[in-house]
Structure formats: structure tokens, C-alpha cells
mmCIF file of C-alpha atoms and ligand atoms in Angstrom:
data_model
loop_
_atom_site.group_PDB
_atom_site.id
_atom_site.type_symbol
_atom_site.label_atom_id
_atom_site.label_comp_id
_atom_site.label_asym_id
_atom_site.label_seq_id
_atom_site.Cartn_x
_atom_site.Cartn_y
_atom_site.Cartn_z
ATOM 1 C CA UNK O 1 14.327 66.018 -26.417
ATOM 2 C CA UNK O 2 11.102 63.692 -26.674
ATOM 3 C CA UNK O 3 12.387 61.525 -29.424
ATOM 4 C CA UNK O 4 9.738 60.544 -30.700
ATOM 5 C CA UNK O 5 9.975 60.837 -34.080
ATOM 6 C CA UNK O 6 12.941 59.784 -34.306
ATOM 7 C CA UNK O 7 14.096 56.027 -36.150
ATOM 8 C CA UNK O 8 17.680 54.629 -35.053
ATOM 9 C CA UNK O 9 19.016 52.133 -37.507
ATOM 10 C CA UNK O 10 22.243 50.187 -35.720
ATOM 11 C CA UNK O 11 23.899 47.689 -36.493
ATOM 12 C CA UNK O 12 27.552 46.421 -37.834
ATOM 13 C CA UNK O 13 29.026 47.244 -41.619
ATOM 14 C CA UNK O 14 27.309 46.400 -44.373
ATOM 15 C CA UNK O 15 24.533 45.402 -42.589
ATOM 16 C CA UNK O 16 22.155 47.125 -45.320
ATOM 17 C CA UNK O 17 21.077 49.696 -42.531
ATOM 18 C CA UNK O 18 22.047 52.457 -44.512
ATOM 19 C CA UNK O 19 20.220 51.418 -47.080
ATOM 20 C CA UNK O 20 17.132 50.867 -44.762
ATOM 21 C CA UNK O 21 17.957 53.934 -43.198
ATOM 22 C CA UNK O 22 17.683 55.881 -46.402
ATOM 23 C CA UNK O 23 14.638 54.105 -47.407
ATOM 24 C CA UNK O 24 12.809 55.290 -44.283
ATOM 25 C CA UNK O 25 13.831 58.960 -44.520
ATOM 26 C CA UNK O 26 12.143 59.051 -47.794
ATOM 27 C CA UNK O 27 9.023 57.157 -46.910
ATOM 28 C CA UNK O 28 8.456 59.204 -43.977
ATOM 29 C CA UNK O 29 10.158 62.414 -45.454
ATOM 30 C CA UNK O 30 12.974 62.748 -42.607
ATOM 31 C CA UNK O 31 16.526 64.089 -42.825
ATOM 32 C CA UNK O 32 18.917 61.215 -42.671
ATOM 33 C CA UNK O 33 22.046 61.573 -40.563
ATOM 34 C CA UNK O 34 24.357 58.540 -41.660
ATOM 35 C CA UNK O 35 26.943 58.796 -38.311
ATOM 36 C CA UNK O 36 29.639 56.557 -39.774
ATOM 37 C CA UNK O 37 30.991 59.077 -42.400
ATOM 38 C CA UNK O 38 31.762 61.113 -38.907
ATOM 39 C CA UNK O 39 33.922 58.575 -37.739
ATOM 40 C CA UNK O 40 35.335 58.300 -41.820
ATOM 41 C CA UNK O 41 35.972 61.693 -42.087
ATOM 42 C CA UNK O 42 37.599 62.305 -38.834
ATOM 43 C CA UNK O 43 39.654 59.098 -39.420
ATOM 44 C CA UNK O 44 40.463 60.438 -43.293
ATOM 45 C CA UNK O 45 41.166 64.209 -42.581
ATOM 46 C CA UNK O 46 43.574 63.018 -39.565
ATOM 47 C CA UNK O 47 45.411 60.471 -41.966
ATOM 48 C CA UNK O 48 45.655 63.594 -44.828
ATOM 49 C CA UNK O 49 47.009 65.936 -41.997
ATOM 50 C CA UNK O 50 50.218 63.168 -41.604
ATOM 51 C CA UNK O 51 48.302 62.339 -37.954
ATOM 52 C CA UNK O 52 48.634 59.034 -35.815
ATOM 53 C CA UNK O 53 44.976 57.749 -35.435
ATOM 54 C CA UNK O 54 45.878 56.650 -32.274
ATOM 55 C CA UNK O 55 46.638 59.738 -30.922
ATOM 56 C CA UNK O 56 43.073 60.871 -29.044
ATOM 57 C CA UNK O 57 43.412 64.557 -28.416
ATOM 58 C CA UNK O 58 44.568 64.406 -32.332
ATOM 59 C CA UNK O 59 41.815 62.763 -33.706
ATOM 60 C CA UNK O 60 39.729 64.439 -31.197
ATOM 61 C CA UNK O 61 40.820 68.375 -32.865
ATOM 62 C CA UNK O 62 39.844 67.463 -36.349
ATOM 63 C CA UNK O 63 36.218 65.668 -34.824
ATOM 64 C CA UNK O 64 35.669 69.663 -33.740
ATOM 65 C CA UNK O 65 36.234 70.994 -37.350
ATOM 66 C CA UNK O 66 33.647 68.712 -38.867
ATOM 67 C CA UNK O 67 30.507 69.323 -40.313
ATOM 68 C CA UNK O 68 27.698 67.296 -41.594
ATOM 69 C CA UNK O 69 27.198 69.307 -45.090
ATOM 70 C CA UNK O 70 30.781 68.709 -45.620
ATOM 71 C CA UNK O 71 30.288 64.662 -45.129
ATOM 72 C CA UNK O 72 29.410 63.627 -49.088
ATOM 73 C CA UNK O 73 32.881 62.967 -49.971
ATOM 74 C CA UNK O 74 34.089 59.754 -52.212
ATOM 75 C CA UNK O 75 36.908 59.958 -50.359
ATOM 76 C CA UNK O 76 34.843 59.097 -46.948
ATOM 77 C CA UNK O 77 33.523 55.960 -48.383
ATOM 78 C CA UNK O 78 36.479 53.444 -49.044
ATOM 79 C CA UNK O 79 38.081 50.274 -47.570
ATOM 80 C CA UNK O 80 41.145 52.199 -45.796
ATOM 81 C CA UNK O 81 38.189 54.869 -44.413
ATOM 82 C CA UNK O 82 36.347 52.305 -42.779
ATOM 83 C CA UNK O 83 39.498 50.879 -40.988
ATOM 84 C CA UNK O 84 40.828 54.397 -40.331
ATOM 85 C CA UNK O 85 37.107 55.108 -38.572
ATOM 86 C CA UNK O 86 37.110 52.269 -37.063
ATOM 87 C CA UNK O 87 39.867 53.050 -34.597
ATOM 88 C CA UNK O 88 39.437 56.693 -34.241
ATOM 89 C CA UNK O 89 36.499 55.801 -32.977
ATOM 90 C CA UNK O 90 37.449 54.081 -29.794
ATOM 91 C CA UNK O 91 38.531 57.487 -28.445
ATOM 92 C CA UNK O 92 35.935 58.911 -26.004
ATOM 93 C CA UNK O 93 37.089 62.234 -26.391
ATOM 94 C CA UNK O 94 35.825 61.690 -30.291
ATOM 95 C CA UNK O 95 32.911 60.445 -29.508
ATOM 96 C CA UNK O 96 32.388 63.105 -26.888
ATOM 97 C CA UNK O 97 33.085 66.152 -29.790
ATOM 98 C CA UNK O 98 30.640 64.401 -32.175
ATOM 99 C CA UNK O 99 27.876 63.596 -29.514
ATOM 100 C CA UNK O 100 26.354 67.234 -29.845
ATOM 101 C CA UNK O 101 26.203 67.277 -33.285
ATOM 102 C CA UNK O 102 24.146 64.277 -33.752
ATOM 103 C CA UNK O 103 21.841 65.116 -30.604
ATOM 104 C CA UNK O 104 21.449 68.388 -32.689
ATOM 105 C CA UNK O 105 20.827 66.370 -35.716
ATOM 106 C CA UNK O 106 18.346 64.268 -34.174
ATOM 107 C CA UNK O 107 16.191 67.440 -32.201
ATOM 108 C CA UNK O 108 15.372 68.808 -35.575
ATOM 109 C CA UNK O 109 11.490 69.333 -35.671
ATOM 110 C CA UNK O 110 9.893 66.430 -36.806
ATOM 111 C CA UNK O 111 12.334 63.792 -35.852
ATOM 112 C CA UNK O 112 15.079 62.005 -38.236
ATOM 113 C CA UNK O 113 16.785 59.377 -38.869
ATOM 114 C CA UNK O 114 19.473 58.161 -37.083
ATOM 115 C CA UNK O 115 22.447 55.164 -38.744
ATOM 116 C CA UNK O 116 25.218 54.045 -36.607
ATOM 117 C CA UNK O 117 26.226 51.957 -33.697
ATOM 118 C CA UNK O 118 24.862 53.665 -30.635
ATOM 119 C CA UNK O 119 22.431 55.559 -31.725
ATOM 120 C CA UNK O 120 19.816 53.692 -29.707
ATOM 121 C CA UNK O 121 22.077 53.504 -26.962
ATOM 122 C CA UNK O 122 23.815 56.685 -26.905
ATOM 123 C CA UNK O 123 22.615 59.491 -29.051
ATOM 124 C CA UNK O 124 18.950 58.839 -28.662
ATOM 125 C CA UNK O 125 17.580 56.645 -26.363
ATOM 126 C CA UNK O 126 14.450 57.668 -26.060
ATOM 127 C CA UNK O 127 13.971 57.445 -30.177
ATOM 128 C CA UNK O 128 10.717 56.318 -30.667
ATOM 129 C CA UNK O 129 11.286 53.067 -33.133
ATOM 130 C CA UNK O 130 14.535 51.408 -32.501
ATOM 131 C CA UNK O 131 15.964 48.649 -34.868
ATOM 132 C CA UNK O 132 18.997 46.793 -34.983
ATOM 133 C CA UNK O 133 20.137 45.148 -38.513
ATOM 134 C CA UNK O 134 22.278 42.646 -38.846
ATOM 135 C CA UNK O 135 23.245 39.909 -41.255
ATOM 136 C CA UNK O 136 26.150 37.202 -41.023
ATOM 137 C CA UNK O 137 29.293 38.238 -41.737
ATOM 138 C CA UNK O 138 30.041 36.080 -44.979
ATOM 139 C CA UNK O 139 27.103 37.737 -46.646
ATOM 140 C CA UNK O 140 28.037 41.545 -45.128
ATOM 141 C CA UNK O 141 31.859 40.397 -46.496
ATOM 142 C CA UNK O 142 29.909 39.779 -49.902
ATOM 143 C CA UNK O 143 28.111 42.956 -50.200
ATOM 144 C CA UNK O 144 30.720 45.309 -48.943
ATOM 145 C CA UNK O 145 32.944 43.870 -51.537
ATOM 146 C CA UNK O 146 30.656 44.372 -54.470
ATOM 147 C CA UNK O 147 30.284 48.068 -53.102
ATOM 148 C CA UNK O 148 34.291 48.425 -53.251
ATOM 149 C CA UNK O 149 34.976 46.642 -55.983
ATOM 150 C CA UNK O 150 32.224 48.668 -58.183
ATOM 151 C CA UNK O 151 33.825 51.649 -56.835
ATOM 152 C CA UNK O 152 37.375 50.740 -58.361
ATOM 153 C CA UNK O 153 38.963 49.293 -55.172
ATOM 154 C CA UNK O 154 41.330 46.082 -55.883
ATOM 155 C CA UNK O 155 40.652 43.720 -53.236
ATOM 156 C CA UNK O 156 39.542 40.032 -52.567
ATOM 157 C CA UNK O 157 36.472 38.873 -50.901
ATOM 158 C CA UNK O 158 38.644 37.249 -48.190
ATOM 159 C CA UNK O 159 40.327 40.288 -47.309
ATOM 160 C CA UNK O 160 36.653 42.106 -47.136
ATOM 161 C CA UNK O 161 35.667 39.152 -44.741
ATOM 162 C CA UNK O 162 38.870 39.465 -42.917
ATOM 163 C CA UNK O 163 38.591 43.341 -42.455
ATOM 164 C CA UNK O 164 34.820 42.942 -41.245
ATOM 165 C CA UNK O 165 35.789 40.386 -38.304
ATOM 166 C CA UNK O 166 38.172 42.604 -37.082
ATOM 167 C CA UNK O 167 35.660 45.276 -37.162
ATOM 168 C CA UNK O 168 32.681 43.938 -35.130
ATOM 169 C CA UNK O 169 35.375 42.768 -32.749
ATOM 170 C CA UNK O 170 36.496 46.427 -32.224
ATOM 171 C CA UNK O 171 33.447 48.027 -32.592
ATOM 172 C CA UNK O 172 31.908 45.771 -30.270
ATOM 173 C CA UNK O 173 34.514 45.354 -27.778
ATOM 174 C CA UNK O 174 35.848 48.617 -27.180
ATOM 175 C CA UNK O 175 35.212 50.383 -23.883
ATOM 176 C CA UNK O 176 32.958 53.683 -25.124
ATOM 177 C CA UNK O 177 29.564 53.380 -26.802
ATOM 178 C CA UNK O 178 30.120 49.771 -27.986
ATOM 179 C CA UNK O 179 28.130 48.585 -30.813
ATOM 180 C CA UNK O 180 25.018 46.919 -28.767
ATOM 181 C CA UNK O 181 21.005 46.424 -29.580
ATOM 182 C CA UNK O 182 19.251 48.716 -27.112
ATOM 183 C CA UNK O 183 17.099 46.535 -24.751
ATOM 184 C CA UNK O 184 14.177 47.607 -26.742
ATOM 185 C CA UNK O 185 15.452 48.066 -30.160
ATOM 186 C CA UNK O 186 14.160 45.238 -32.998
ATOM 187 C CA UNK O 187 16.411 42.512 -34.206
ATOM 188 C CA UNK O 188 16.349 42.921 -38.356
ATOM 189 C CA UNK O 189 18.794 40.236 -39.821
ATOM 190 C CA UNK O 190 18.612 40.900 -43.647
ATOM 191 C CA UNK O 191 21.199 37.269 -44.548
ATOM 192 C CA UNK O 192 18.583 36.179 -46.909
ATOM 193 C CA UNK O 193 16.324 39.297 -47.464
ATOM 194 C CA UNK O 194 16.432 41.599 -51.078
ATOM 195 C CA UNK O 195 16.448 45.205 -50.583
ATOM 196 C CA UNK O 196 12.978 45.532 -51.277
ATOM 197 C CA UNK O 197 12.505 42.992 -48.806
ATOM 198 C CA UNK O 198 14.087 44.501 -45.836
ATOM 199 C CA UNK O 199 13.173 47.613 -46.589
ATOM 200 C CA UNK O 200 9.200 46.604 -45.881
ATOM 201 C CA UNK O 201 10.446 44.850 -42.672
ATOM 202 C CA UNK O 202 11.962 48.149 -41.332
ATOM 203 C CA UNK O 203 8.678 49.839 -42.654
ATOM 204 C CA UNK O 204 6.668 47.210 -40.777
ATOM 205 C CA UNK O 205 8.926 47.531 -37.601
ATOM 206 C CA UNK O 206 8.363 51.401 -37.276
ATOM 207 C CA UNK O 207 4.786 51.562 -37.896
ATOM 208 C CA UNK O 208 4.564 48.915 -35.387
ATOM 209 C CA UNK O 209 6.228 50.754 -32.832
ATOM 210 C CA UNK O 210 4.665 54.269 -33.695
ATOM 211 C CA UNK O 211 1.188 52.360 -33.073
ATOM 212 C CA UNK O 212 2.441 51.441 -29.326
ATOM 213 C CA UNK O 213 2.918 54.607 -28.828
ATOM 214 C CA UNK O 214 -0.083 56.224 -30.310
ATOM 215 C CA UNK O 215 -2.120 57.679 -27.732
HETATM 216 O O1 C5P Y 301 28.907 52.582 -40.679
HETATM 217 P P1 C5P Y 301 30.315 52.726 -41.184
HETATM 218 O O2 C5P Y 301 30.905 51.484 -41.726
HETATM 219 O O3 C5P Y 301 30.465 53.880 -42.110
HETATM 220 O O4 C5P Y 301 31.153 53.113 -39.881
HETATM 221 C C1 C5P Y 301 32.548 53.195 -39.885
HETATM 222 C C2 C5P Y 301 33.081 53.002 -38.479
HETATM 223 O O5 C5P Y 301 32.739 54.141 -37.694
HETATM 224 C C3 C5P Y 301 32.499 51.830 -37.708
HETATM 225 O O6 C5P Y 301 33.213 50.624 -37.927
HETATM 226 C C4 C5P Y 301 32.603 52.279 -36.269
HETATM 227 O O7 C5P Y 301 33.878 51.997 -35.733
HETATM 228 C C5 C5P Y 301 32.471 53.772 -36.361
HETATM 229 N N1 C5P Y 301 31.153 54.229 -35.964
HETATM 230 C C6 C5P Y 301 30.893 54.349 -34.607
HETATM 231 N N2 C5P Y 301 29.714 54.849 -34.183
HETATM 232 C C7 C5P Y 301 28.769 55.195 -35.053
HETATM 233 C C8 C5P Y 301 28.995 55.041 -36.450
HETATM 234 C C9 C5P Y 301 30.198 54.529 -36.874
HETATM 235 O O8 C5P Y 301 31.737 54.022 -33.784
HETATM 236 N N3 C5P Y 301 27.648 55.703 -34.616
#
């Protein structure tokens, strides 16, 4: 696979990549894959099956049932999700089951777009525009809560803040495809950009790296 076309957005929660992510696929007209609703639906579907999430060869079996038309689910996209992806994805037999599905994802002609933690790293290192989007944590906290919050979710901004420390620690700590930059991906920290505002600095980022590699 050359790669080439393809855009990986990482970074931690509530970053705004997959907002920047989403932004991209429609400006350049790519299919979007947005990885963490793997991790949220394996995590989910285990929970709803009375499943430990700790238990790898578990959480690994549902991974193999899951399909990326069958990922638009509110149920996918709440506070207890999150936490429940969160630590099904520390298994590397999970991450294993899921890798061909995104390397699929990202082969399709014309290149996609990639949001996650490793998918720089991991999925597709040879991508041809890496970035990596980050913003504190107290401003992440703040947007993640207005997300659940708007959704109908009862819960304080401290508990949000709270639930994203633990987070980055685990994502970034644990021993399989830790959340990382890639040596060459772009630092993006959005703290005090708009939407609109980081969505041009992704925009500049790409077109900066597509003209490096234009022949
Ligand atoms: O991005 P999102 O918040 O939906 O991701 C949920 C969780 O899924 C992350 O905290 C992380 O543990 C896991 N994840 C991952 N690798 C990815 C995407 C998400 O480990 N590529």
C-alpha cells in the first residue's frame, strides 16, 4: 500500500480531530474512517453481552463480528463508551482483529482518511500527510462535556476532566500501539483555535505535505 493519499488525524479525546478529520474528507472528497467507534463498539457490544472488558480473548470475539457500516450508533458515542473503549483497547489481540479492517479501509483507491491514535504509527505509516492534534486537557474536558451534556448525559465538568486524565494516561501508557506523534507527523494544538480555525490549519498542513511530495 503506497499511502499516499492517505491523511492520519491522531491525537487524544476531544482533541477536535474528528472534527478536522471530517472537514478534510469533504474538502478533498475522501471516505472517513473514525477508528475510535471500533474500540466503542467493541467495548459497548461486550458490556451488552454481560462480558468482563478485561477479559482479551472476550473482547477480542466481538472485535471479529464488527463492521464499519454498522458503527453510526448513539449508543457508541457516550461517556461510559469512551471508558469502556478505552480499556478494551489495551488488548493486542483487539487491536490485532481490527488492524485489517482499517488497513482495508485505508487501501481504498484514492486514499482516506484516517482518526485515531496510531494511525500514523500503526495502521499507516507511510500515509502521506500525518498530523497530530492536541489541545490541553482543561479545554478537551470543556468540549467533551458540552458534547455529553447536549446529548442528555448528567455529568460535571470535573468528572469530564477527571475521566480525560485517566484516559491519555492509559492510552498513552499502555504497552500496544500507544497513543504517540509519528516522528514525522505535524503537531496541531487547537487550545485557542475556532473550528473554522483549525480546520484551515489541517488544510494548510496537508497541502503542505502533498507539495513535498509532488514530483
Ligand atoms: O477517539 P475516541 O474517544 O472515540 O476513542 C475511544 C478510545 O478508543 C480511546 O480512548 C482509545 O483508548 C481507543 N482508541 C485506540 N486506538 C484508536 C482509536 C481509539 O486505542 N485508533
Amino acid at each position: 500500500m503506497s499511502g499516499a493519499g492517505v491523511i492520519t488525524v491522531d491525537g487524544p479525546a476531544a482533541s477536535g480531530k474528528g472534527t478536522i478529520a471530517s472537514g478534510l474528507g469533504r474538502l478533498y472528497g475522501l471516505p472517513v474512517l473514525d477508528s475510535g467507534l471500533l474500540y466503542r463498539a467493541v467495548g459497548v457490544l461486550l458490556q451488552q453481552a454481560g462480558g468482563d472488558l478485561d477479559d482479551a480473548a472476550a473482547a477480542a470475539a466481538v472485535a471479529r463480528a464488527i463492521r464499519p457500516e454498522a458503527l453510526d450508533d448513539d449508543a457508541f458515542r457516550t461517556r461510559s463508551a469512551g471508558e469502556a473503549a478505552s480499556r478494551v483497547a489495551v488488548h493486542p489481540q483487539v487491536r490485532q482483529v481490527l488492524l485489517a479492517l482499517q488497513r482495508d479501509f485505508a487501501a481504498q483507491p484514492g486514499g482516506a482518511v484516517l482518526d485515531g491514535r496510531d494511525m500514523g504509527t500503526v495502521i499507516c505509516p507511510s500515509a502521506g500527510a500525518k498530523l497530530y492534534v492536541t489541545a490541553r486537557p482543561e479545554v478537551r474536558a470543556e468540549r467533551r462535556w458540552r458534547q455529553l451534556t447536549g446529548q442528555g448525559e448528567a455529568v460535571s465538568l470535573e468528572e469530564i476532566l477527571a475521566d480525560i486524565r485517566v484516559r491519555d494516561e492509559r492510552d498513552s501508557g499502555r504497552a500496544t500501539a500507544p497513543m504517540a506523534p509519528a516522528p514525522d507527523a505535524v503537531l496541531l494544538d487547537t487550545s485557542e483555535m475556532t473550528i473554522d480555525q483549525a480546520a484551515d490549519a489541517a488544510r494548510r498542513i496537508v497541502e503542505a505535505a502533498r507539495a513535498r511530495q509532488a514530483p
